[in-house]
PDB file of C-alpha atoms in Angstrom:
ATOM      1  CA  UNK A 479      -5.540  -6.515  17.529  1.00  0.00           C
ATOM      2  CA  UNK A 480      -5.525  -9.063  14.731  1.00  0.00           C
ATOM      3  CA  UNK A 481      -8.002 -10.956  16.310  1.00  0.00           C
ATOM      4  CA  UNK A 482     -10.685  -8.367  15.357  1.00  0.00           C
ATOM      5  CA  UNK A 483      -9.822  -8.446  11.250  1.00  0.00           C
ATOM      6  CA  UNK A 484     -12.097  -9.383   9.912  1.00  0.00           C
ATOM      7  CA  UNK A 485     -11.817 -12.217   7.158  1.00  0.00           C
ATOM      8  CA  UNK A 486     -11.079  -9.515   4.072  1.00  0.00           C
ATOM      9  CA  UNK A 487      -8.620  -7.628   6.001  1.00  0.00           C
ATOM     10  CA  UNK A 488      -6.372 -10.552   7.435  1.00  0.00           C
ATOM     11  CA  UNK A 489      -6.562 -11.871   3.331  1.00  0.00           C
ATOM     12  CA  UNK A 490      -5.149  -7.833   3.142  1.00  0.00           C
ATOM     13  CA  UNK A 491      -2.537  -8.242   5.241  1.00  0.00           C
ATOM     14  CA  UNK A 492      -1.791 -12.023   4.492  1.00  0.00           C
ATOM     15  CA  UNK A 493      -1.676 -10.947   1.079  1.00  0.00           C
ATOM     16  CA  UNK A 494       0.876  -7.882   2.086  1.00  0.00           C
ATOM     17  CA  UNK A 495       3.129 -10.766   3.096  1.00  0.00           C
ATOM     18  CA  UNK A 496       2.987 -12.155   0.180  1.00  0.00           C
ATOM     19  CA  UNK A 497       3.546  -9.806  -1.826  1.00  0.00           C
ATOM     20  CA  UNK A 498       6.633  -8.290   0.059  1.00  0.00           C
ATOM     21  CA  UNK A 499       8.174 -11.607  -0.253  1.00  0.00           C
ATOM     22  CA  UNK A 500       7.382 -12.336  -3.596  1.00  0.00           C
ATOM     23  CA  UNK A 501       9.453  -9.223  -4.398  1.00  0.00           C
ATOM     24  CA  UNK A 502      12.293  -9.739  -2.041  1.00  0.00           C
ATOM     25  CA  UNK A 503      11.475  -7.060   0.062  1.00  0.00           C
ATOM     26  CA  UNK A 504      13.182  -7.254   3.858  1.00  0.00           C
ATOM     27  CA  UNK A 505       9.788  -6.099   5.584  1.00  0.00           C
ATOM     28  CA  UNK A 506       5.984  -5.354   4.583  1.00  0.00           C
ATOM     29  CA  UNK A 507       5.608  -1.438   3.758  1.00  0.00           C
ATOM     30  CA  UNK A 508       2.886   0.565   3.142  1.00  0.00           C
ATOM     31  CA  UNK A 509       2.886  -0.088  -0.516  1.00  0.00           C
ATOM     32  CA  UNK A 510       2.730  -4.035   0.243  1.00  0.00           C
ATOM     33  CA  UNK A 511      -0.736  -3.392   1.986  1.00  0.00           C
ATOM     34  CA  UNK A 512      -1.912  -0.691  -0.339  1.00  0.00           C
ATOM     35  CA  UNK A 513      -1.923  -3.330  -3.374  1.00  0.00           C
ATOM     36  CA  UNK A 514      -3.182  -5.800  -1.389  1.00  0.00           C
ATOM     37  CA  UNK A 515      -6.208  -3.503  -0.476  1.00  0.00           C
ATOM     38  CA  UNK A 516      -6.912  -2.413  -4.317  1.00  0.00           C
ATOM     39  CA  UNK A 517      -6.800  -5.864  -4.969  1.00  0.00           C
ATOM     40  CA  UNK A 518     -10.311  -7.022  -5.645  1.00  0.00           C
ATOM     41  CA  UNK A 519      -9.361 -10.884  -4.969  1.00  0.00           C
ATOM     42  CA  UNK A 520     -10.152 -10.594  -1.833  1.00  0.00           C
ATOM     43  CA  UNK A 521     -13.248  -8.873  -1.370  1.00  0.00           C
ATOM     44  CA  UNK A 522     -16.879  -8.657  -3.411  1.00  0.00           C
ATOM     45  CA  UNK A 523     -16.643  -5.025  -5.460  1.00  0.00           C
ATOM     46  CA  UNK A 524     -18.852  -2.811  -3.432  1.00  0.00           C
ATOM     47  CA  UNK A 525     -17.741  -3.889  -0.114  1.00  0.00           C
ATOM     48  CA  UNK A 526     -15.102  -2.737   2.310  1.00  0.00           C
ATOM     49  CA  UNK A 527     -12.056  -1.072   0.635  1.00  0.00           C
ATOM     50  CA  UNK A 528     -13.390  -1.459  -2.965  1.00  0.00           C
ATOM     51  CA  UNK A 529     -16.572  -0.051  -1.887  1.00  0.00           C
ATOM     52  CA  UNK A 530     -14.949   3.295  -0.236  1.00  0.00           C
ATOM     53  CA  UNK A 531     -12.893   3.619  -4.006  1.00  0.00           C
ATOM     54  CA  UNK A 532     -15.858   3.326  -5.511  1.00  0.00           C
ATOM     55  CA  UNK A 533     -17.766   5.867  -3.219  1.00  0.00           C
ATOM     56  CA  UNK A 534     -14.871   8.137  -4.026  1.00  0.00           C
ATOM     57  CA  UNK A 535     -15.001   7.720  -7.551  1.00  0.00           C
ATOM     58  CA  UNK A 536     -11.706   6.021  -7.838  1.00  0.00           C
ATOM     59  CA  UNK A 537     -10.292   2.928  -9.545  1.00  0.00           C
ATOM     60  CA  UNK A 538      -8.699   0.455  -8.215  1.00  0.00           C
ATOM     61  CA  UNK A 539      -6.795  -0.159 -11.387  1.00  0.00           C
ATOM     62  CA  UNK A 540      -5.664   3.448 -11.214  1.00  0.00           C
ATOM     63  CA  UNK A 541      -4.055   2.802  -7.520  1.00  0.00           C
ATOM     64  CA  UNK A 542      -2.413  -0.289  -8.950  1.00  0.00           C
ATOM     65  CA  UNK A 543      -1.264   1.700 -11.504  1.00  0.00           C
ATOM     66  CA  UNK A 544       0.621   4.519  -9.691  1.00  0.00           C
ATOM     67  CA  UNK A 545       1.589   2.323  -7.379  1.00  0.00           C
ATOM     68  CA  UNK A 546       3.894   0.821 -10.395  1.00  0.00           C
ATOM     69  CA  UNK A 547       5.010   4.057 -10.885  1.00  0.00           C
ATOM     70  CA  UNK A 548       6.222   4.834  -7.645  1.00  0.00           C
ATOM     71  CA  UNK A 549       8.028   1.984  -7.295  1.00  0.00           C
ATOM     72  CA  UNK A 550       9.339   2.462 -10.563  1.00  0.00           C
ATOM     73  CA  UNK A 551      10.875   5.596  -9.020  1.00  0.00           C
ATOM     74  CA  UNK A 552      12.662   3.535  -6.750  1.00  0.00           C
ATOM     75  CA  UNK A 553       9.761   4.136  -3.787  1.00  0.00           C
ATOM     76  CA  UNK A 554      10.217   7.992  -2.984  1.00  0.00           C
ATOM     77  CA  UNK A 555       7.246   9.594  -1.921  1.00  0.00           C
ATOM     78  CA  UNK A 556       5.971  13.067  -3.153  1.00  0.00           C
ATOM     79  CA  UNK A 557       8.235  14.699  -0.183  1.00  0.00           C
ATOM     80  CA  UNK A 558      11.561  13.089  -0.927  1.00  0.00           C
ATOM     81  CA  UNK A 559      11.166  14.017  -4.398  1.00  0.00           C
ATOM     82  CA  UNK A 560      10.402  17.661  -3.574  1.00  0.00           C
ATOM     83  CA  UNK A 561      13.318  17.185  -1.260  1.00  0.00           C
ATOM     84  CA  UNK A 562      15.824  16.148  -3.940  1.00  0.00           C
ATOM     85  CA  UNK A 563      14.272  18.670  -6.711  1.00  0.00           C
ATOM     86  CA  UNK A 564      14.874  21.464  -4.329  1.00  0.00           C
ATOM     87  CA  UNK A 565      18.243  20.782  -3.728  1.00  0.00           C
ATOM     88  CA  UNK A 566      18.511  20.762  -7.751  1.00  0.00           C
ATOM     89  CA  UNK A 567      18.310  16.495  -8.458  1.00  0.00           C
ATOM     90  CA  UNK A 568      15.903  15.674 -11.200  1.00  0.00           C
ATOM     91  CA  UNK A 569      14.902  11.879  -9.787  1.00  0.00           C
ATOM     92  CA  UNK A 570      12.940  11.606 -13.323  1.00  0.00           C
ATOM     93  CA  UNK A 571      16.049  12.027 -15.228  1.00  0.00           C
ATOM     94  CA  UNK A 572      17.759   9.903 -12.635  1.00  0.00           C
ATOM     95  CA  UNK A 573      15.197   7.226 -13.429  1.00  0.00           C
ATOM     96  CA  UNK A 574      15.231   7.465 -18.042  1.00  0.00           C
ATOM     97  CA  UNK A 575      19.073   7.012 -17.207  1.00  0.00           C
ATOM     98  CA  UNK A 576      19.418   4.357 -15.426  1.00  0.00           C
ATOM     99  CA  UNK A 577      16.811   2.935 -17.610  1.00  0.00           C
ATOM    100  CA  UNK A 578      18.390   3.288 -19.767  1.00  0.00           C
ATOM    101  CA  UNK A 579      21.261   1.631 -19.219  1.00  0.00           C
ATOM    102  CA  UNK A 580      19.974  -1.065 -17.289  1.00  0.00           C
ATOM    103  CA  UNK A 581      16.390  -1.385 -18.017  1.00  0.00           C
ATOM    104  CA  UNK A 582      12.573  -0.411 -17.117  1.00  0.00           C
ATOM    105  CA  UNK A 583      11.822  -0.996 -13.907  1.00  0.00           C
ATOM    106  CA  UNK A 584      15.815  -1.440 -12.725  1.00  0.00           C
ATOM    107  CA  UNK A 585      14.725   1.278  -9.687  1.00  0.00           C
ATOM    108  CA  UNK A 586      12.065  -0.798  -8.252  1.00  0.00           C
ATOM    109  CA  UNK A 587      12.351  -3.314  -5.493  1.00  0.00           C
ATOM    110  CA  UNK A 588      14.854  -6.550  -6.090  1.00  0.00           C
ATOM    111  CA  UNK A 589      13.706  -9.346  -7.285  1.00  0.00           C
ATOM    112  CA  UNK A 590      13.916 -12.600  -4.538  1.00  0.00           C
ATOM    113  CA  UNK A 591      17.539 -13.733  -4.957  1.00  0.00           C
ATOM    114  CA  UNK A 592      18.337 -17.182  -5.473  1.00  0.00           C
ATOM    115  CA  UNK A 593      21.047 -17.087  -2.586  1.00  0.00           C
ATOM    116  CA  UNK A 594      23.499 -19.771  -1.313  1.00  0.00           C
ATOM    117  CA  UNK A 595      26.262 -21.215  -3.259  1.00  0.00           C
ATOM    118  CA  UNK A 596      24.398 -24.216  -4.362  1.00  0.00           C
ATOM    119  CA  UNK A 597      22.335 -21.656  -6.367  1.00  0.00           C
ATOM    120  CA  UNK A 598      19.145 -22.860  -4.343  1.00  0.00           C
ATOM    121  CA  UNK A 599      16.407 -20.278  -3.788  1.00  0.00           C
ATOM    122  CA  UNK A 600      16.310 -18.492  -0.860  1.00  0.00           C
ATOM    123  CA  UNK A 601      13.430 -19.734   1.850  1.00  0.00           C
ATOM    124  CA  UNK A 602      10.190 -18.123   2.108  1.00  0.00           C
ATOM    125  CA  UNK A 603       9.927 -17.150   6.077  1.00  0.00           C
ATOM    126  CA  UNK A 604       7.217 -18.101   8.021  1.00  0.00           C
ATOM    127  CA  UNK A 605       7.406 -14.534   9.560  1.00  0.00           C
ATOM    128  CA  UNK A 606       7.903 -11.316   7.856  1.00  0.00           C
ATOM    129  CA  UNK A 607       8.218  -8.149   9.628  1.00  0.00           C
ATOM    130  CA  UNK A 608       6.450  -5.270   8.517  1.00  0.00           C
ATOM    131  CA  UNK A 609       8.140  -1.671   8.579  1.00  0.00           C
ATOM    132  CA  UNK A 610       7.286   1.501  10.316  1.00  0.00           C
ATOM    133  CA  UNK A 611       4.592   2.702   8.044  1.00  0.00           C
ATOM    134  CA  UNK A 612       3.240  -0.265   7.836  1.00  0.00           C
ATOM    135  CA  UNK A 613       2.968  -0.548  11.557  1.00  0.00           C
ATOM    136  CA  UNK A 614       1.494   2.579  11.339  1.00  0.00           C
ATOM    137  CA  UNK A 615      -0.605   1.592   9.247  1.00  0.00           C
ATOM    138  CA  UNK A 616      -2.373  -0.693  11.382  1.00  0.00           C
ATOM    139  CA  UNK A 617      -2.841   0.587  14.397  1.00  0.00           C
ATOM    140  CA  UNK A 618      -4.572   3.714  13.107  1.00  0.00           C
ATOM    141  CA  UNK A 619      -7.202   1.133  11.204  1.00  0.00           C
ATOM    142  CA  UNK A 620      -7.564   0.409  15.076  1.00  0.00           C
ATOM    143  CA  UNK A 621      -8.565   3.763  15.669  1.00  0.00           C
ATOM    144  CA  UNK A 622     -10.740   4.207  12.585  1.00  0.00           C
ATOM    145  CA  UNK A 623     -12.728   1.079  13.287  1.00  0.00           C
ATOM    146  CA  UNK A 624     -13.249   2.861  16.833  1.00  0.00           C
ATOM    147  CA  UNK A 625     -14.011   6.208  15.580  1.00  0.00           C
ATOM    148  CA  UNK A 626     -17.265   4.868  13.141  1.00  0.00           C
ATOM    149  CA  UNK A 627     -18.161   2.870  16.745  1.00  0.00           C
ATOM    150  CA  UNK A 628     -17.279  -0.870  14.335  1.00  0.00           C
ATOM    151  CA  UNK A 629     -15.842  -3.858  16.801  1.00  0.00           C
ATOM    152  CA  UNK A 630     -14.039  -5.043  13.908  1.00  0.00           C
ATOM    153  CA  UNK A 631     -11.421  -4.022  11.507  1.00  0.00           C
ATOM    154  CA  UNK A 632     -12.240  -4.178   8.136  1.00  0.00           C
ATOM    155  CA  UNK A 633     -10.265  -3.413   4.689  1.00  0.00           C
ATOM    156  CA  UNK A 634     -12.464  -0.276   4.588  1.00  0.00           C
ATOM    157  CA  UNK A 635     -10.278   1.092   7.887  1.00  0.00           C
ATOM    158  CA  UNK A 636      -7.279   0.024   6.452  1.00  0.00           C
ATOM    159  CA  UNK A 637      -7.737   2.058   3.444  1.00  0.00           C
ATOM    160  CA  UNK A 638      -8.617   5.285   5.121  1.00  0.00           C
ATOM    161  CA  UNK A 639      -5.623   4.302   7.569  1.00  0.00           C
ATOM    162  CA  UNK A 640      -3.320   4.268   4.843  1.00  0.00           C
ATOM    163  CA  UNK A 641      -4.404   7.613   3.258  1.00  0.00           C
ATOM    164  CA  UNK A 642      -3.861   9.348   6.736  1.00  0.00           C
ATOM    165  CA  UNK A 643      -0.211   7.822   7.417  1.00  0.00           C
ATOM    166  CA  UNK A 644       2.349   9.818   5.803  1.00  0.00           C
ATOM    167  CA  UNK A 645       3.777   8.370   3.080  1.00  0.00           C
ATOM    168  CA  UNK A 646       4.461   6.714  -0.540  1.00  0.00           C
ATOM    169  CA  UNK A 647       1.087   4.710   0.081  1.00  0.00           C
ATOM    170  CA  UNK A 648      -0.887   8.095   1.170  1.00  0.00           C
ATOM    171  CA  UNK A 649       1.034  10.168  -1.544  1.00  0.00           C
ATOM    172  CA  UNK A 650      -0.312   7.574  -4.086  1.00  0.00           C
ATOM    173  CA  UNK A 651      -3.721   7.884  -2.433  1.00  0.00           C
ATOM    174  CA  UNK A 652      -4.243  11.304  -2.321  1.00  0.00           C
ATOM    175  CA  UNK A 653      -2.641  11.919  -5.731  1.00  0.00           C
ATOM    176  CA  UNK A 654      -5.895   9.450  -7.348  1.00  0.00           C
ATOM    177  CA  UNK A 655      -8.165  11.520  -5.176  1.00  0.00           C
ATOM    178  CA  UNK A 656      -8.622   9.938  -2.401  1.00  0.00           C
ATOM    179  CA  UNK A 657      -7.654  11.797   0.461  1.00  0.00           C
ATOM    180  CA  UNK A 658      -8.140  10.855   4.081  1.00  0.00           C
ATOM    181  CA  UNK A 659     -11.210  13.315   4.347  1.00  0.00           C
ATOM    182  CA  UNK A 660     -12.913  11.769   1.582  1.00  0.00           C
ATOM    183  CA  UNK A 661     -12.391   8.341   2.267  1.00  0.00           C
ATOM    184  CA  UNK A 662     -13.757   8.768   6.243  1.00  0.00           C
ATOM    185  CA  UNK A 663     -16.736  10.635   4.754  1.00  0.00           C
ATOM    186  CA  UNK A 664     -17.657   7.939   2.787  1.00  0.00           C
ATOM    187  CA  UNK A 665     -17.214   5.641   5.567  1.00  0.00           C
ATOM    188  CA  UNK A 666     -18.913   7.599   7.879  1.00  0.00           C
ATOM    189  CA  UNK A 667     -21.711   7.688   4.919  1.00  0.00           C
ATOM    190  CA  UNK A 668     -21.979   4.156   4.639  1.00  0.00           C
ATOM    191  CA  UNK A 669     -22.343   3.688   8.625  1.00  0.00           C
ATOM    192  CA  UNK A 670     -25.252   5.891   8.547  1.00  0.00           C
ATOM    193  CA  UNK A 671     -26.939   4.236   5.620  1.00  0.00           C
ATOM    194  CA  UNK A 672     -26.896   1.015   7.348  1.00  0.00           C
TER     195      UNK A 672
END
């Protein structure tokens, strides 16, 4: 499947990687390749995954933004949280406490240890495995690619792809207004205008 990225979407995913090492995550998650899909490094603004935001009417600054957020909350999606608030746990007071005590941000995702008892830092891996979601993720671009009748895989799959996988990444999505429906319209828009 990889071989049909095209060259935006394997600097998505490549940039995933990075991104889930850089904070010492285990594996790449949905989040990884959400930020890597807002980020406009790797693609001219108008084009693929920037271009469905735009169509959409959605920032990519405003992704990046919640995506913070989330992971400020240590990563639950909109469903855990309902899940925990019905069961009477208030994960935003959770969150100002510890905070508190220990500092903004002190929920998100570790920071790369510096492992060993020499103190040296710990080795980047050549191969990082990417979770579930992420997975996910993926293989539905697959089938979005196949649905618009494209014999590639572009960053604007991937986006709609992660807005239809359940999840943080499609919770964060669909909370900045762009839903699956609304980003396969505009894809579907932009076939037809081609």
């Amino acid at each position: 499947m990889f071989e049909r990225f095209t060259k935006d979407a394997r600097a998505v995913v490549e940039q995933a990687v990075s991104e889930a090492e850089a904070s010492g995550a285990a594996r790449v998650d949905t989040l990884h390749l959400l930020t890597a899909v807002v980020d406009a490094g790797h693609a001219e603004e108008g084009t693929g995954a920037l271009g469905l935001l735009a169509a959409v009417d959605v920032a990519p600054a405003d992704i990046a933004g919640r995506v913070v957020e989330l992971r400020r909350h240590g990563g639950l999606s909109n469903v855990d949280r309902r899940a925990l608030r019905d069961v009477g746990i208030d994960v935003d007071a959770i969150v100002a406490r510890v905070e508190e005590r220990h500092g903004e941000g002190a929920m998100a995702e570790p920071t790369p240890a510096t492992g060993g008892i020499r103190g040296r830092r710990r080795r980047i891996r050549w191969h990082m495995p990417f979770g579930d979601g992420a997975k996910r993720v993926l293989q539905a671009s697959l089938r979005q690619a196949r649905d618009v009748r494209d014999n590639y895989i572009g960053s604007e799959h991937v986006l709609p792809a992660l807005a239809a996988v359940p999840g943080p990444a499609a919770d964060v999505l669909t909370d900045a207004g762009a839903t699956p429906e609304r980003l396969r319209r505009a894809l579907l828009q932009r076939r037809l205008a081609a």
